Coordinates of N, CA, C and O in Angstrom, one line a residue:
M1062 N 90.9 123.5 79.9 CA 89.9 122.7 79.1 C 90.0 123.0 78.2 O 90.6 123.8 77.0
L1063 N 89.4 121.7 77.2 CA 89.3 121.1 75.9 C 88.4 121.9 75.4 O 87.5 121.7 76.4
N1064 N 88.2 122.5 74.3 CA 87.3 123.1 73.7 C 87.2 123.0 72.1 O 88.7 122.4 71.5
S1065 N 86.6 123.1 71.3 CA 86.2 122.7 70.1 C 87.3 123.6 69.5 O 87.9 123.2 68.3
K1066 N 87.6 124.8 70.5 CA 88.1 126.1 68.9 C 90.0 125.4 69.3 O 90.5 125.5 68.4
S1067 N 90.0 125.2 70.7 CA 91.4 124.4 70.9 C 91.7 123.0 70.3 O 93.1 122.7 69.6
I1068 N 90.5 122.4 70.0 CA 91.0 121.4 69.4 C 91.4 121.3 68.2 O 92.5 121.0 67.3
K1069 N 90.5 122.5 67.5 CA 90.7 122.4 66.3 C 92.0 123.0 65.7 O 92.9 122.8 64.6
N1070 N 92.4 124.5 66.9 CA 93.8 124.6 66.0 C 95.1 123.8 66.5 O 95.4 123.6 65.8
H1071 N 94.7 123.2 67.3 CA 95.9 121.6 67.7 C 96.0 120.9 66.7 O 96.6 120.5 65.7
Y1072 N 94.7 120.3 66.5 CA 94.2 119.9 64.5 C 94.6 120.5 63.6 O 95.4 119.6 62.4
S1073 N 94.7 121.2 63.2 CA 95.3 122.1 62.2 C 96.6 122.5 62.4 O 97.4 122.7 61.1
Q1074 N 97.5 122.4 63.2 CA 98.6 122.7 63.6 C 99.3 120.8 63.8 O 100.6 121.2 62.9
Q1075 N 99.2 120.0 64.4 CA 99.7 118.9 64.4 C 99.3 117.9 62.8 O 99.7 117.3 62.4
N1076 N 97.7 117.8 62.6 CA 97.2 117.3 61.1 C 98.1 115.7 61.3 O 98.4 115.4 60.4
T1077 N 97.6 115.6 62.7 CA 98.1 114.1 63.0 C 96.8 113.1 63.2 O 96.7 111.7 62.6
V1078 N 95.8 113.8 63.6 CA 94.6 112.7 64.0 C 93.0 113.0 63.0 O 93.1 114.7 63.7
R1079 N 92.5 112.8 62.2 CA 91.4 113.3 61.5 C 90.0 113.4 62.8 O 90.1 112.0 62.9
L1080 N 89.7 114.5 63.3 CA 88.5 114.7 64.0 C 87.2 115.4 63.8 O 87.6 116.3 63.1
D1081 N 86.3 114.8 63.3 CA 85.5 115.5 63.3 C 84.2 115.7 64.2 O 84.8 116.4 65.2
D1082 N 83.2 116.5 64.1 CA 82.6 117.2 64.8 C 81.9 116.4 65.6 O 81.5 116.5 67.2
I1083 N 81.9 115.0 66.0 CA 80.8 114.0 66.9 C 82.3 113.6 67.6 O 81.9 114.0 68.9
D1084 N 83.5 113.4 67.0 CA 84.6 113.0 68.6 C 85.3 114.3 68.5 O 85.2 114.3 70.2
L1085 N 84.8 115.7 68.7 CA 84.7 117.1 69.1 C 84.0 117.1 70.6 O 84.4 117.3 71.2
V1086 N 82.7 116.7 70.4 CA 81.6 116.8 71.5 C 81.8 115.6 72.3 O 81.8 115.6 73.4
I1087 N 82.1 114.4 71.8 CA 83.2 113.3 72.9 C 84.5 113.8 73.5 O 83.9 113.8 74.4
L1088 N 85.0 114.6 73.2 CA 86.1 115.3 73.4 C 85.5 116.1 74.6 O 86.5 115.9 76.0
R1089 N 85.1 116.8 74.4 CA 84.4 118.1 75.5 C 83.4 117.2 76.5 O 83.6 118.0 77.6
E1090 N 82.5 116.7 76.1 CA 82.1 116.3 77.2 C 82.7 115.1 78.2 O 82.4 115.1 79.4
L1091 N 84.0 114.4 77.5 CA 84.6 113.4 78.6 C 85.7 114.5 79.3 O 86.0 113.9 80.9
G1092 N 86.4 115.3 78.6 CA 86.5 116.8 79.1 C 86.0 117.4 80.5 O 86.8 117.4 81.3
R1093 N 84.6 117.0 80.4 CA 84.1 117.9 81.6 C 83.8 116.4 82.3 O 84.5 117.0 83.9
D1094 N 83.7 115.6 82.0 CA 83.2 114.6 83.0 C 83.7 113.1 82.6 O 83.1 112.4 81.7
A1095 N 85.0 112.8 83.0 CA 85.6 111.1 82.0 C 84.9 110.3 82.6 O 84.9 109.5 82.1
R1096 N 83.8 110.5 83.2 CA 82.9 109.4 84.2 C 81.3 109.3 83.1 O 80.7 109.0 83.6
T1097 N 81.8 110.0 82.3 CA 80.1 110.1 82.0 C 79.6 108.6 81.2 O 80.4 108.3 80.3
P1098 N 78.2 108.4 81.6 CA 78.3 107.1 80.7 C 78.1 107.1 79.3 O 77.7 108.4 79.1
N1099 N 78.4 106.0 78.9 CA 78.4 105.7 77.4 C 77.5 106.0 76.7 O 76.7 107.1 75.7
N1100 N 76.0 105.8 77.3 CA 74.6 106.3 76.8 C 74.2 107.7 76.7 O 73.6 108.4 76.2
L1101 N 75.0 108.5 77.9 CA 74.3 109.4 78.1 C 75.5 110.2 76.9 O 75.2 111.3 76.2
L1102 N 76.9 109.8 76.7 CA 77.9 110.7 75.7 C 77.2 109.9 74.5 O 77.6 111.4 73.5
A1103 N 76.7 109.2 74.2 CA 75.8 108.9 73.1 C 75.0 109.8 72.6 O 75.1 110.5 71.3
S1104 N 74.1 110.2 73.5 CA 72.9 111.2 73.5 C 73.3 112.1 73.0 O 72.9 113.2 71.8
R1105 N 74.3 113.1 74.0 CA 75.2 114.5 73.6 C 75.5 114.6 72.4 O 75.6 115.3 71.8
A1106 N 76.1 113.5 71.7 CA 77.2 113.5 70.6 C 76.0 113.1 69.1 O 76.6 113.2 67.5
G1107 N 74.6 113.2 69.3 CA 73.7 112.4 68.7 C 74.0 110.8 68.2 O 73.9 110.9 66.6
I1108 N 74.5 110.2 68.4 CA 75.0 109.0 67.7 C 74.3 107.6 68.8 O 74.2 107.6 70.0
A1109 N 74.4 106.9 68.4 CA 74.1 105.2 68.8 C 75.1 104.8 69.8 O 76.8 105.3 69.8
P1110 N 75.0 104.7 70.9 CA 75.7 103.8 72.0 C 76.8 103.2 71.5 O 78.2 103.6 72.1
S1111 N 76.5 102.2 70.6 CA 77.7 101.2 69.8 C 78.3 102.1 69.3 O 79.8 102.0 69.8
T1112 N 77.8 102.8 68.2 CA 79.2 103.6 67.7 C 80.0 104.4 68.9 O 81.1 105.1 68.1
C1113 N 79.3 105.4 69.3 CA 79.6 106.5 70.5 C 80.8 104.9 71.1 O 82.5 105.5 71.7
L1114 N 81.0 104.2 71.9 CA 82.0 103.3 72.6 C 82.9 103.2 71.6 O 84.0 103.1 71.7
G1115 N 82.7 102.8 70.2 CA 83.8 102.3 69.2 C 84.5 103.7 69.0 O 85.9 103.7 68.7
R1116 N 83.6 104.9 69.0 CA 84.6 106.1 68.5 C 85.8 106.7 69.7 O 86.5 106.7 69.6
V1117 N 85.2 106.1 71.2 CA 85.9 106.5 72.4 C 87.3 105.4 72.2 O 88.2 106.1 72.1
R1118 N 87.0 104.4 71.7 CA 88.1 103.4 71.8 C 88.9 103.7 70.3 O 90.5 103.6 71.1
A1119 N 89.0 104.4 69.6 CA 89.6 104.9 68.3 C 90.1 106.1 69.2 O 91.1 106.4 68.3
L1120 N 89.7 106.8 69.4 CA 90.5 108.1 70.0 C 91.1 107.9 70.8 O 92.5 108.6 71.0
Q1121 N 91.3 106.7 71.9 CA 92.5 106.3 72.9 C 93.5 105.6 71.8 O 94.5 105.6 72.2
D1122 N 93.1 104.6 71.0 CA 93.5 103.7 70.3 C 95.1 104.8 69.2 O 96.0 104.6 69.4
S1123 N 94.1 105.8 69.5 CA 95.3 106.9 68.3 C 96.1 108.1 69.2 O 96.4 108.8 69.0
G1124 N 95.8 107.5 70.4 CA 96.6 108.8 71.5 C 95.6 110.2 71.9 O 96.7 110.9 72.1
V1125 N 94.7 110.0 71.0 CA 94.1 111.8 71.3 C 93.7 111.3 73.3 O 93.7 112.5 73.6
I1126 N 93.0 110.3 73.2 CA 92.8 110.0 74.8 C 93.9 109.1 75.3 O 93.6 107.7 75.2
R1127 N 94.4 110.0 76.3 CA 95.3 109.2 76.7 C 95.5 109.0 78.2 O 95.9 107.6 78.1
G1128 N 94.6 108.8 78.6 CA 94.1 108.3 80.0 C 93.0 108.7 80.8 O 92.1 109.7 80.3
F1129 N 92.3 108.0 81.7 CA 91.1 108.8 82.4 C 91.7 108.6 84.0 O 92.2 107.6 84.4
H1130 N 91.5 110.3 84.8 CA 92.0 109.9 85.5 C 90.6 110.7 86.6 O 90.4 111.3 86.9
A1131 N 91.3 110.4 88.0 CA 90.4 110.9 89.1 C 91.4 112.2 89.6 O 92.6 111.9 89.9
D1132 N 90.5 113.3 89.8 CA 90.9 114.6 90.1 C 91.5 114.6 92.1 O 90.0 114.7 92.3
I1133 N 92.4 114.2 92.7 CA 92.0 114.1 93.6 C 92.8 115.2 94.7 O 93.7 116.0 94.4
D1134 N 92.1 115.9 95.6 CA 92.6 117.2 96.0 C 93.9 116.7 96.9 O 93.4 115.9 97.9
P1135 N 94.6 117.6 96.9 CA 95.8 116.8 97.7 C 95.8 117.5 99.4 O 96.0 116.9 100.2
M1136 N 94.6 118.5 99.2 CA 94.1 119.0 100.4 C 93.8 117.9 101.6 O 93.8 117.9 102.8
M1137 N 92.8 117.1 100.9 CA 91.7 116.0 101.3 C 93.2 115.0 102.5 O 92.8 114.1 103.1
L1138 N 94.0 114.9 101.5 CA 95.3 113.8 101.9 C 96.2 114.5 102.9 O 96.9 113.7 103.4
G1139 N 95.8 115.4 103.3 CA 96.9 116.4 104.4 C 98.6 116.7 103.4 O 99.3 116.9 104.4
L1140 N 98.2 117.0 102.5 CA 99.3 117.8 101.4 C 98.7 119.1 101.6 O 98.3 119.6 100.1
R1141 N 99.3 119.7 102.8 CA 98.9 121.6 102.0 C 99.2 122.4 101.7 O 99.2 123.2 101.0
I1142 N 100.8 122.1 100.9 CA 102.1 123.0 100.6 C 102.0 122.3 98.9 O 101.8 121.2 98.7
T1143 N 101.5 123.0 98.4 CA 101.7 122.9 96.8 C 103.0 123.9 95.9 O 102.6 124.9 96.3
A1144 N 103.9 123.3 95.3 CA 104.8 124.3 94.7 C 104.6 123.9 93.3 O 104.5 122.8 92.7
M1145 N 105.9 124.6 92.4 CA 106.8 124.9 91.3 C 108.0 125.2 91.5 O 107.8 125.9 91.9
I1146 N 108.6 124.4 91.1 CA 110.0 124.5 91.1 C 110.3 123.9 90.2 O 110.7 123.6 89.2
S1147 N 111.4 125.1 90.1 CA 111.8 125.9 88.5 C 113.7 124.6 88.3 O 114.1 125.5 89.7
V1148 N 113.8 124.3 87.7 CA 114.7 123.6 87.7 C 116.0 123.9 86.3 O 115.8 123.6 85.1
M1149 N 117.2 124.4 86.5 CA 118.2 125.0 85.4 C 119.0 123.8 85.7 O 119.6 123.3 86.6
V1150 N 119.5 122.9 84.2 CA 120.0 122.2 83.9 C 121.6 122.4 83.6 O 121.9 123.6 83.2
H1151 N 122.6 121.7 84.0 CA 124.4 122.4 83.7 C 124.3 122.0 82.1 O 123.4 121.5 81.7
P1152 N 124.9 123.4 81.8 CA 125.1 123.3 80.2 C 125.9 121.9 80.0 O 125.3 121.3 78.3
E1153 N 126.7 121.8 80.3 CA 127.6 120.4 80.2 C 126.5 118.9 80.5 O 127.0 117.4 80.0
S1154 N 125.1 119.5 81.1 CA 124.4 118.1 81.3 C 123.0 117.7 80.2 O 122.4 117.3 80.9
R1155 N 123.6 118.7 79.7 CA 121.6 118.6 78.8 C 121.2 117.9 77.9 O 120.7 117.4 78.1
N1156 N 122.4 116.6 77.7 CA 122.2 114.6 76.8 C 121.6 114.4 78.2 O 121.1 113.0 78.2
A1157 N 122.0 114.6 79.8 CA 121.1 113.9 80.4 C 119.7 114.6 81.3 O 119.0 113.8 81.9
M1158 N 119.5 115.6 80.5 CA 118.1 116.3 80.9 C 116.6 115.6 81.0 O 116.1 115.4 82.5
L1159 N 116.9 114.6 80.3 CA 115.4 114.5 79.8 C 115.5 113.1 80.3 O 114.4 112.9 81.2
D1160 N 116.4 112.2 80.7 CA 116.3 111.1 82.0 C 116.7 111.5 83.3 O 115.4 110.7 83.8
S1161 N 116.8 113.2 83.7 CA 116.7 113.5 85.0 C 115.6 113.6 85.5 O 114.6 113.6 86.1
A1162 N 114.7 114.3 84.2 CA 113.2 114.4 84.5 C 112.5 113.2 84.4 O 111.4 113.4 85.4
Q1163 N 112.6 112.6 84.1 CA 111.9 111.3 84.0 C 112.0 110.5 84.8 O 110.9 110.2 85.6
A1164 N 113.1 110.7 85.5 CA 113.3 110.3 87.2 C 112.4 110.6 88.3 O 111.9 110.1 88.9
L1165 N 112.3 112.4 87.9 CA 111.8 112.4 88.7 C 110.4 112.9 88.9 O 109.8 112.5 90.2
R1166 N 109.9 111.8 88.4 CA 108.0 111.5 87.7 C 108.4 110.6 88.9 O 107.0 110.6 89.5
A1167 N 108.8 109.5 89.4 CA 108.6 109.0 90.3 C 108.8 109.5 92.0 O 108.4 108.3 93.0
L1168 N 109.3 110.7 92.1 CA 109.6 110.6 93.2 C 107.8 111.2 94.4 O 107.5 111.5 93.3
P1169 N 108.5 110.5 95.6 CA 106.8 110.9 96.2 C 106.8 112.8 96.5 O 107.6 113.5 96.3
G1170 N 104.9 113.1 95.8 CA 105.0 113.8 96.1 C 104.6 115.0 94.6 O 104.5 115.8 94.6
V1171 N 105.4 114.4 93.7 CA 105.5 114.9 92.2 C 104.3 114.7 91.5 O 103.7 113.6 91.2
Q1172 N 103.5 115.8 91.0 CA 102.2 115.5 90.5 C 102.5 115.7 88.9 O 102.0 115.2 88.4
D1173 N 103.2 116.1 88.6 CA 103.5 116.8 86.7 C 105.3 117.4 86.8 O 105.8 117.5 87.4
V1174 N 105.9 116.6 85.2 CA 107.3 117.4 85.0 C 107.1 118.1 84.0 O 106.9 117.1 83.2
F1175 N 107.5 119.0 83.7 CA 107.7 119.4 82.5 C 109.1 119.6 81.7 O 109.7 120.3 82.8
V1176 N 109.5 119.4 80.7 CA 110.8 119.9 80.1 C 110.6 121.2 79.1 O 109.6 120.7 78.4
L1177 N 110.7 122.2 79.6 CA 110.4 123.2 78.5 C 111.5 123.7 77.9 O 112.8 123.5 78.1
G1178 N 111.4 124.5 76.7 CA 112.2 125.0 75.8 C 112.5 126.5 76.4 O 111.3 127.3 76.1
G1179 N 114.0 126.9 77.2 CA 113.7 128.2 77.7 C 113.5 127.8 79.0 O 114.7 127.1 79.4
T1180 N 113.4 129.1 79.5 CA 114.2 129.4 81.0 C 113.0 129.4 81.8 O 111.9 129.6 81.7
P1181 N 112.5 128.6 82.9 CA 113.8 127.2 83.4 C 113.9 126.1 82.7 O 113.2 126.0 81.6
D1182 N 114.6 125.0 82.3 CA 114.6 123.9 81.8 C 113.7 122.8 81.7 O 112.9 122.2 81.6
I1183 N 113.3 122.6 83.3 CA 112.3 122.0 83.9 C 111.6 122.5 84.8 O 111.9 123.0 85.8
L1184 N 110.2 122.1 85.0 CA 109.6 122.8 85.8 C 108.7 121.4 86.5 O 108.3 120.7 85.8
V1185 N 108.8 121.5 88.0 CA 108.0 120.5 89.0 C 107.3 120.7 89.2 O 107.6 121.7 90.1
H1186 N 105.9 120.2 89.4 CA 104.7 120.5 89.9 C 105.0 119.6 91.3 O 105.0 118.3 91.1
V1187 N 105.2 119.9 92.5 CA 105.2 119.5 93.9 C 104.0 119.3 95.0 O 103.6 120.5 94.8
V1188 N 103.6 118.2 95.8 CA 103.0 118.7 96.6 C 103.8 118.0 98.1 O 104.1 117.2 97.4
S1189 N 103.2 118.2 99.2 CA 103.9 117.8 100.7 C 103.5 119.0 102.0 O 102.1 119.1 101.4
D1190 N 103.1 117.8 102.6 CA 102.4 118.0 104.1 C 103.2 119.0 104.7 O 102.4 119.5 105.5
S1191 N 104.2 119.1 104.6 CA 104.9 120.7 105.0 C 106.2 121.4 104.2 O 106.1 121.1 103.3
I1192 N 106.4 122.6 105.1 CA 107.4 123.8 104.2 C 108.8 122.8 104.3 O 109.9 122.5 103.5
E1193 N 108.9 122.2 105.5 CA 110.2 121.1 105.8 C 110.2 119.9 105.0 O 111.6 119.8 105.0
T1194 N 108.8 119.7 105.1 CA 109.4 118.1 103.4 C 109.5 118.6 102.8 O 110.5 118.0 101.6
L1195 N 109.1 120.2 102.3 CA 109.1 120.6 100.7 C 110.7 120.5 100.5 O 111.4 120.2 99.6
R1196 N 111.3 121.5 101.6 CA 112.9 122.0 101.6 C 113.2 120.3 101.3 O 114.6 120.9 100.8
D1197 N 113.3 119.3 102.2 CA 113.7 118.4 102.3 C 113.6 117.5 101.1 O 115.1 116.9 100.7
F1198 N 112.7 117.5 100.5 CA 112.7 117.1 99.0 C 113.3 117.8 98.1 O 114.5 117.3 97.3
V1199 N 113.4 119.5 97.8 CA 114.4 119.8 97.4 C 115.8 119.8 97.6 O 116.4 120.0 96.6
A1200 N 116.4 119.7 98.2 CA 117.7 119.5 98.7 C 117.9 118.0 98.7 O 119.3 117.6 97.7
E1201 N 117.3 117.1 98.8 CA 117.4 115.9 98.6 C 117.6 115.3 97.0 O 118.8 114.2 97.0
H1202 N 116.2 115.4 96.5 CA 116.2 115.1 94.9 C 116.7 116.1 94.1 O 117.2 115.7 92.7
L1203 N 117.0 117.4 94.2 CA 117.0 118.6 93.3 C 118.4 119.0 93.6 O 119.4 119.0 93.0
G1204 N 118.8 119.8 94.7 CA 120.4 120.3 95.1 C 121.2 119.3 94.8 O 122.5 119.8 95.0
S1205 N 121.3 117.9 95.1 CA 121.8 117.0 95.2 C 122.2 116.5 93.9 O 123.4 115.3 94.2
N1206 N 121.4 116.7 93.0 CA 121.5 116.0 91.5 C 122.5 117.0 91.1 O 122.7 118.0 90.6
P1207 N 123.5 116.0 90.5 CA 124.6 117.4 89.6 C 125.0 117.5 87.9 O 125.0 118.4 87.2
T1208 N 123.2 116.7 87.9 CA 123.2 117.3 86.6 C 122.2 118.5 86.4 O 122.4 119.2 85.9
F1209 N 121.6 119.1 87.7 CA 121.2 120.4 88.2 C 121.8 121.3 88.6 O 122.3 121.0 89.7
S1210 N 121.6 122.7 88.2 CA 122.6 124.1 88.8 C 122.3 124.7 89.2 O 122.7 125.1 90.0
S1211 N 120.8 125.0 89.2 CA 120.3 126.0 90.8 C 118.5 125.1 90.6 O 118.1 125.0 89.0
T1212 N 117.7 125.6 91.6 CA 116.3 125.8 91.7 C 115.8 126.8 91.7 O 116.4 127.6 92.6
Q1213 N 114.5 127.0 92.2 CA 113.8 128.6 92.8 C 112.5 127.2 92.6 O 111.9 126.9 91.7
T1214 N 112.1 127.4 94.0 CA 110.9 126.9 94.6 C 109.6 128.5 94.4 O 110.1 128.8 95.6
N1215 N 108.6 127.7 93.8 CA 107.5 129.1 94.1 C 106.2 128.6 94.9 O 106.2 127.2 94.3
I1216 N 105.6 128.5 96.1 CA 105.0 128.6 97.0 C 103.3 128.9 95.9 O 103.3 129.9 95.8
V1217 N 102.8 127.8 95.6 CA 101.6 128.0 95.2 C 100.3 128.9 96.5 O 99.8 127.5 97.1
F1218 N 99.8 129.8 96.4 CA 98.7 130.3 97.1 C 97.3 129.4 96.5 O 97.0 129.4 97.3
E1219 N 97.1 129.6 95.8 CA 95.7 129.0 94.9 C 95.9 128.8 93.7 O 96.4 129.2 93.0
H1220 N 94.9 127.5 93.2 CA 95.1 127.2 92.0 C 93.5 127.2 92.0 O 92.7 126.7 91.7
L1221 N 93.5 127.7 90.4 CA 92.7 128.3 89.9 C 92.1 127.3 88.5 O 92.9 127.8 87.7
S1222 N 91.7 126.4 88.9 CA 90.8 125.3 87.6 C 89.9 126.2 86.6 O 89.3 127.5 86.8
P1223 N 90.5 125.7 85.1 CA 89.8 126.5 83.7 C 88.6 126.6 84.1 O 87.8 125.3 84.9
A1224 N 87.4 127.3 83.8 CA 85.9 127.8 83.5 C 85.1 126.6 83.2 O 86.0 126.2 82.2
G1225 N 84.7 126.2 83.6 CA 83.7 124.9 82.9 C 82.4 125.4 82.4 O 81.8 125.0 81.8

């Protein structure tokens, strides 16, 4: 969850985009609910709706706001298994690691792919309709990939979202 402290800390570390208190209010409110109407968002930020719209567009253009997404519950789609799969890359395949990680993003069931500094090299967040489908995913897409040396699959029992 974005909050003013985390955003200011990020700003002080990155120093790439100048954000003021109004931007921080806009980001906090959109982080809570990306569907907040512009008039309400403007009211909460204490600015005119036209100014608010311009600020949101500027935050998008600068890359601070990367997009607006629906938070879809996989369980409601019959995807009752969630797993985090740690992937180790062969040392001689390090130059292909990013390409391999990017290719994983397009696979069915993949929610997120993280390229890490440390162990493991890649972390893949996957949802599946069954343990068997998850097993087949690991065997077909990870175990057979010559770039990868090993995997470790962890089943998620419970996902606790940040407190809002």
